[in-house]
XYZ file of C-alpha atoms in Angstrom:
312
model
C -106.924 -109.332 24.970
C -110.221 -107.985 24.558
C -113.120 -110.529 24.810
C -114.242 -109.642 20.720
C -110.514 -110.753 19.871
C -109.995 -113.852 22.272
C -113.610 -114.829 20.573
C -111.621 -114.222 17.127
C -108.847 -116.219 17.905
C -110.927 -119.184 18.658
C -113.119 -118.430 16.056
C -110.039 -119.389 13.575
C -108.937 -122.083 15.283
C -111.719 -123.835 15.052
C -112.268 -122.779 11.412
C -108.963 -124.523 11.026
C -109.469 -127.528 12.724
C -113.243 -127.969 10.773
C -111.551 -127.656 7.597
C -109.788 -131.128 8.065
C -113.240 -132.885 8.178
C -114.067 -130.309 4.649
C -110.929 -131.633 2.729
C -112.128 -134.693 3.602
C -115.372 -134.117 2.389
C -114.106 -132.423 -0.484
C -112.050 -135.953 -1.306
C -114.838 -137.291 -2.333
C -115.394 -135.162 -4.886
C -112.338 -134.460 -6.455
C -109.009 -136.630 -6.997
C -106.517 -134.463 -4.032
C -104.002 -132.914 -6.284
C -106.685 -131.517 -8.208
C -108.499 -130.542 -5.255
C -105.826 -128.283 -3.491
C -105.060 -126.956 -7.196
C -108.915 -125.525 -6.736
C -108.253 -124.609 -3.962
C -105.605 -122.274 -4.311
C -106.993 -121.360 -7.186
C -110.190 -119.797 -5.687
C -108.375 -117.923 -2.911
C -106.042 -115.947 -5.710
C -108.579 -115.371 -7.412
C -110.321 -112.710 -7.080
C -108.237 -111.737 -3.932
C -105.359 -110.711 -5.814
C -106.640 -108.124 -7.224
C -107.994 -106.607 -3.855
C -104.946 -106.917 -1.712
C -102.208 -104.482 -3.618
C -98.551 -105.173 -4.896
C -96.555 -108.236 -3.247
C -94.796 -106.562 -0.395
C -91.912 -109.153 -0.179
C -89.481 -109.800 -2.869
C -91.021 -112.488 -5.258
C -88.046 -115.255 -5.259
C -89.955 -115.632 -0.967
C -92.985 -115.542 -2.559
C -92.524 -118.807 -5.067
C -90.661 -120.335 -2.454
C -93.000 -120.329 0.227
C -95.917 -121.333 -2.449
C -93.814 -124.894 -3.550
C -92.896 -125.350 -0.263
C -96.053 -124.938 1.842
C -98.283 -124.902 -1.202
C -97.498 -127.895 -3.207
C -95.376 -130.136 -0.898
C -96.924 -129.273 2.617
C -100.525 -129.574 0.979
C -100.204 -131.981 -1.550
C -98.552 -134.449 0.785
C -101.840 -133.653 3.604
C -104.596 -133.513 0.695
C -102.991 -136.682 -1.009
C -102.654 -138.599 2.513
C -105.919 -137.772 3.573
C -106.891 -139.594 0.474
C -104.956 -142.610 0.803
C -107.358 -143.176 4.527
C -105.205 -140.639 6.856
C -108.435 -139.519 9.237
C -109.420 -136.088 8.941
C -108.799 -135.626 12.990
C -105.661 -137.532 13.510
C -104.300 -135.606 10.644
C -105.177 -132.007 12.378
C -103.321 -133.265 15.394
C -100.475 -135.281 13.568
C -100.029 -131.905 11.887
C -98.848 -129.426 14.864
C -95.616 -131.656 14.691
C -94.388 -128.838 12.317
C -93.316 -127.432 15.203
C -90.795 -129.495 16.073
C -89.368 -129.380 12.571
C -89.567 -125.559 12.748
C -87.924 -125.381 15.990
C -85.019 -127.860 14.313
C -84.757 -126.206 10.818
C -84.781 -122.484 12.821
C -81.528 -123.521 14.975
C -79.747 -125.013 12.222
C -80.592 -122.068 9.796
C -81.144 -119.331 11.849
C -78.925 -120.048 15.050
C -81.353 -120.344 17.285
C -81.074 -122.837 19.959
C -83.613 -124.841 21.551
C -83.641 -124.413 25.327
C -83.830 -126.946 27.665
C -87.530 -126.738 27.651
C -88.025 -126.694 24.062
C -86.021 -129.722 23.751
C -87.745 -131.553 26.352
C -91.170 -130.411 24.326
C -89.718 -131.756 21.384
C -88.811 -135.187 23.398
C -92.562 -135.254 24.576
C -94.254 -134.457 21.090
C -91.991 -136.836 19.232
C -93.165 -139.550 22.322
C -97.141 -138.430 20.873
C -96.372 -138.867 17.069
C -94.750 -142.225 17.991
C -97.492 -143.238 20.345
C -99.966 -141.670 17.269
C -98.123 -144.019 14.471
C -98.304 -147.361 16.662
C -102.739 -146.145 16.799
C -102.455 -145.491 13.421
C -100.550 -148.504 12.412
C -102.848 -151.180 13.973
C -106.336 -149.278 12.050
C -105.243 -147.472 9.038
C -102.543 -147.533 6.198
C -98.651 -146.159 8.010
C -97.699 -144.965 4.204
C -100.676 -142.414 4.586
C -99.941 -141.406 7.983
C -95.599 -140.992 6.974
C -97.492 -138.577 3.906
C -98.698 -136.323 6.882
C -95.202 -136.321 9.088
C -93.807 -135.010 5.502
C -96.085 -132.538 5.245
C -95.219 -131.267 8.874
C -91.943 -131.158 7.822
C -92.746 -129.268 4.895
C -94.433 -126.521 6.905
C -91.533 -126.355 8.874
C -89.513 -125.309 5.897
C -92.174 -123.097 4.921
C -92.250 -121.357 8.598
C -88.364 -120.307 8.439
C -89.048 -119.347 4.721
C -92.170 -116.794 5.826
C -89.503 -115.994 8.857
C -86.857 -114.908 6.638
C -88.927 -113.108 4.124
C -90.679 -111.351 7.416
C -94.145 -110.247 5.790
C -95.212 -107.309 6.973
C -99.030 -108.501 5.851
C -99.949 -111.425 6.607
C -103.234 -111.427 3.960
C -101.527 -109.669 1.315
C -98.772 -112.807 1.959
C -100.679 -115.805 1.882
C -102.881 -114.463 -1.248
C -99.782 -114.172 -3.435
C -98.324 -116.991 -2.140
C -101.387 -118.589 -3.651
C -100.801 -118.119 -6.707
C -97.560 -119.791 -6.950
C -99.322 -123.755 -6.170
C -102.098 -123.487 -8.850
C -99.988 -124.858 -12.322
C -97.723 -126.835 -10.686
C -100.542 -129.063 -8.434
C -102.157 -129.285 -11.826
C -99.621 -130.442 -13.839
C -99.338 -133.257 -11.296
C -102.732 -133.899 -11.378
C -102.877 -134.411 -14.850
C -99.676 -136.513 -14.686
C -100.561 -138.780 -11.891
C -104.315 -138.816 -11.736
C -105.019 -138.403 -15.137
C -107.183 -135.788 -16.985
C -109.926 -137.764 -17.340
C -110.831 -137.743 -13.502
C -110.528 -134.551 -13.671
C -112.929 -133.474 -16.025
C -115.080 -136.673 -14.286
C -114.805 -133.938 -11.341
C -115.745 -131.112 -12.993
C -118.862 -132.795 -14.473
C -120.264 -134.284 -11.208
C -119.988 -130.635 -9.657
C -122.859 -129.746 -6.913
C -123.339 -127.710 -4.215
C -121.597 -129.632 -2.054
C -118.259 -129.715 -3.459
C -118.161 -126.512 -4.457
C -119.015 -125.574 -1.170
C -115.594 -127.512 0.247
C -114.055 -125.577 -2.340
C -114.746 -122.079 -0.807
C -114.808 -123.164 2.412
C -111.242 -123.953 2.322
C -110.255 -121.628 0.163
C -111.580 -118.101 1.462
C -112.719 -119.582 5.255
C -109.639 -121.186 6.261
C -107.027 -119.531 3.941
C -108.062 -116.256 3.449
C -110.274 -115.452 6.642
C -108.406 -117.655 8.481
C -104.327 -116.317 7.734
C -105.737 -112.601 7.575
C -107.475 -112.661 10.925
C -104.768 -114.578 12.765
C -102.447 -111.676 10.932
C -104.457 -108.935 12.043
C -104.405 -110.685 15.948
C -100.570 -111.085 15.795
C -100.085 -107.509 14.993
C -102.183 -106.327 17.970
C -100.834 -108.742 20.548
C -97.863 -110.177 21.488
C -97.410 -113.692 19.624
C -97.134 -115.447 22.958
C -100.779 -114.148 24.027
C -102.058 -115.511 20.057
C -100.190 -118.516 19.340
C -101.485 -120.771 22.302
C -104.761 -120.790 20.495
C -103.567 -122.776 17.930
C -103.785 -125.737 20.205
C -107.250 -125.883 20.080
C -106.965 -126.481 16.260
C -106.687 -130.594 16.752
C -109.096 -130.001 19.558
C -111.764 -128.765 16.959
C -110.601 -131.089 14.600
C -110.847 -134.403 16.043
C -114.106 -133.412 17.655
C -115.314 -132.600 14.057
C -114.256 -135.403 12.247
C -115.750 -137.198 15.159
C -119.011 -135.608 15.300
C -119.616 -135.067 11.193
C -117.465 -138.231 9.861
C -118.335 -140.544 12.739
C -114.597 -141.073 13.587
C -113.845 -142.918 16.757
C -111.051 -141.486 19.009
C -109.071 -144.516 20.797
C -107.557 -144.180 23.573
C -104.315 -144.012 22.220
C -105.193 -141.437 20.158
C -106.255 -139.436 23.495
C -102.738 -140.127 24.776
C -101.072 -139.231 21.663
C -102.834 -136.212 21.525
C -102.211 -134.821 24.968
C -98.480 -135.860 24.480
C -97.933 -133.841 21.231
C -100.337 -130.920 22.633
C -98.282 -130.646 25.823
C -94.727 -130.838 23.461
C -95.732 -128.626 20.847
C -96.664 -126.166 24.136
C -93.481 -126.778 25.655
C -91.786 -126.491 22.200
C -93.724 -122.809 20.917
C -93.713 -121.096 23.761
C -90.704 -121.238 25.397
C -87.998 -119.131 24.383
C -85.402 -119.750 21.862
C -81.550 -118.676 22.706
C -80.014 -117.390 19.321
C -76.247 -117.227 18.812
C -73.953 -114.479 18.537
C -70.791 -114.188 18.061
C -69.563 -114.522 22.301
C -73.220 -113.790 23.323
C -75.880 -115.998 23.233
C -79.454 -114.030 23.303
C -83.026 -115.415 23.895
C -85.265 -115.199 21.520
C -88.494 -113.938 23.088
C -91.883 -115.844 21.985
C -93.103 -112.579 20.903
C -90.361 -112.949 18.040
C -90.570 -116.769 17.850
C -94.045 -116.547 17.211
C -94.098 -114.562 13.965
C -94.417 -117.884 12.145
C -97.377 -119.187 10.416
C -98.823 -121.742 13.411
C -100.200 -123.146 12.641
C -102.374 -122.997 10.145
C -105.077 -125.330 8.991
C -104.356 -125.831 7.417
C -102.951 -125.664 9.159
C -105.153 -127.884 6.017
C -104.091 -123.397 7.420
């Protein structure tokens, strides 16, 4: 990898991992269902016009958007609310690859190895050592909000899989489209139009700033650049960087939100760092009929990872 494009792929994870400690700058601007509604909102728009036709059939296209869109990003922007901290929440995140991993062998066939599984073993040992942190300083509903959205992505991951995008920008800016109405109408049903307009008022610089930030920084720089790196490398060279996201985001939310890091949380981190490792980039065996193949990380890697987002 040249150094311009190892510089790149650290550039985006640590866009990703900053935009936790945004959103939750951002919370305290705007109620969270409302927020991720503006969110998505601003990277359609005017992006959709720029990037062409959808190039996958539409039916992957709306199900990618409720699935990563409303439920893997309402559940993160509505637990970050409820006191989830902006860094535990970047790290709690890369579980989703666990639940990939899981939802990929029982839809796809593909088998965990023996080293995936023990990965799995290990990261499941961080989110557990992660909860009992958690659970002695900060509300468990909040942090069981954040394990759903993980699982969520998961779904989302052996949705994108299936539908096999052959852009990754053109992708993630239709998919876009699809979470705008349907976070709003929940907005409006469970937070109430009045704080939303309250929201809307009290506008500044500062929230619209978390606006953009998330939505063409980490969404549409951030998915089109890590797109344009997986199609000039091999995923196993690109993914690996998306370790460093909770790196950048617990040091962020440390440095800008004043958030301590226990130890725990050290040990919970370097278990579900080491897992999810274990877990991406080992290779996969898929079934066939009498044969059973591996699955190379160059073709296991063609999911989304991780995104923010992550808060992608």
């Amino acid at each position: 990898m040249r150094p311009s494009h190892l510089l790149l792929a650290v550039l985006v994870a640590a866009v990703w991992g900053v935009n936790f400690t945004v959103i939750e700058i951002g919370l305290d601007h705007f109620p969270p269902l409302f927020f991720s509604a503006l969110r998505f909102l601003a990277a359609a728009l005017p992006a959709v016009f720029l990037v062409g036709r959808p190039k996958v059939a539409w039916k992957w296209i709306v199900a990618v958007g409720l699935v990563l869109g409303v439920a893997k990003f309402g559940l993160v922007f509505v637990g970050m609310d409820a006191g989830m901290p902006a860094g535990l929440s970047s790290l709690v995140l890369q579980i989703q690859a666990v639940f990939t991993a899981v939802i990929a062998a029982a839809v796809l066939g593909e088998r965990p190895s023996r080293v995936q599984a023990l990965g799995m073993l290990v990261a499941l040992g961080g989110i557990g050592v992660a909860a009992v942190d958690e659970g002695t300083s900060g509300p468990l509903g909040a942090f069981l909000m954040v394990i759903g959205a993980a699982a969520a992505w998961g779904v989302s991951n052996v949705l994108t899989r299936k539908a096999s995008p052959p852009d990754a920008l053109n992708f993630m800016v239709w998919v876009s489209t699809v979470p705008v109405l349907p976070l709003l109408a929940l907005s409006l049903l469970t937070e109430g139009p009045a704080e939303d307009l309250a929201a809307l008022r009290a506008l500044d610089w500062q929230g619209t700033g978390t606006i953009l930030f998330v939505a063409w920084v980490s969404t549409v720089f951030g998915f089109g650049a890590w797109g344009w790196l997986l199609r000039r490398h091999p995923a196993s060279t690109v993914v690996p960087f998306s370790l460093l996201v909770p790196v950048f985001g617990m040091s962020s939310a440390a440095l800008f939100l004043g958030e301590s890091v226990t130890p725990l949380r050290w040990c919970a981190a370097a278990l579900l760092v080491g897992g999810v490792a274990l877990t991406t980039l080992t290779p996969a065996r898929r079934r066939v009929p009498g044969i059973t193949v591996r699955t190379s990380p160059e073709f296991a890697g063609r999911l989304p990872v991780p995104a923010e987002e992550s808060g992608r």
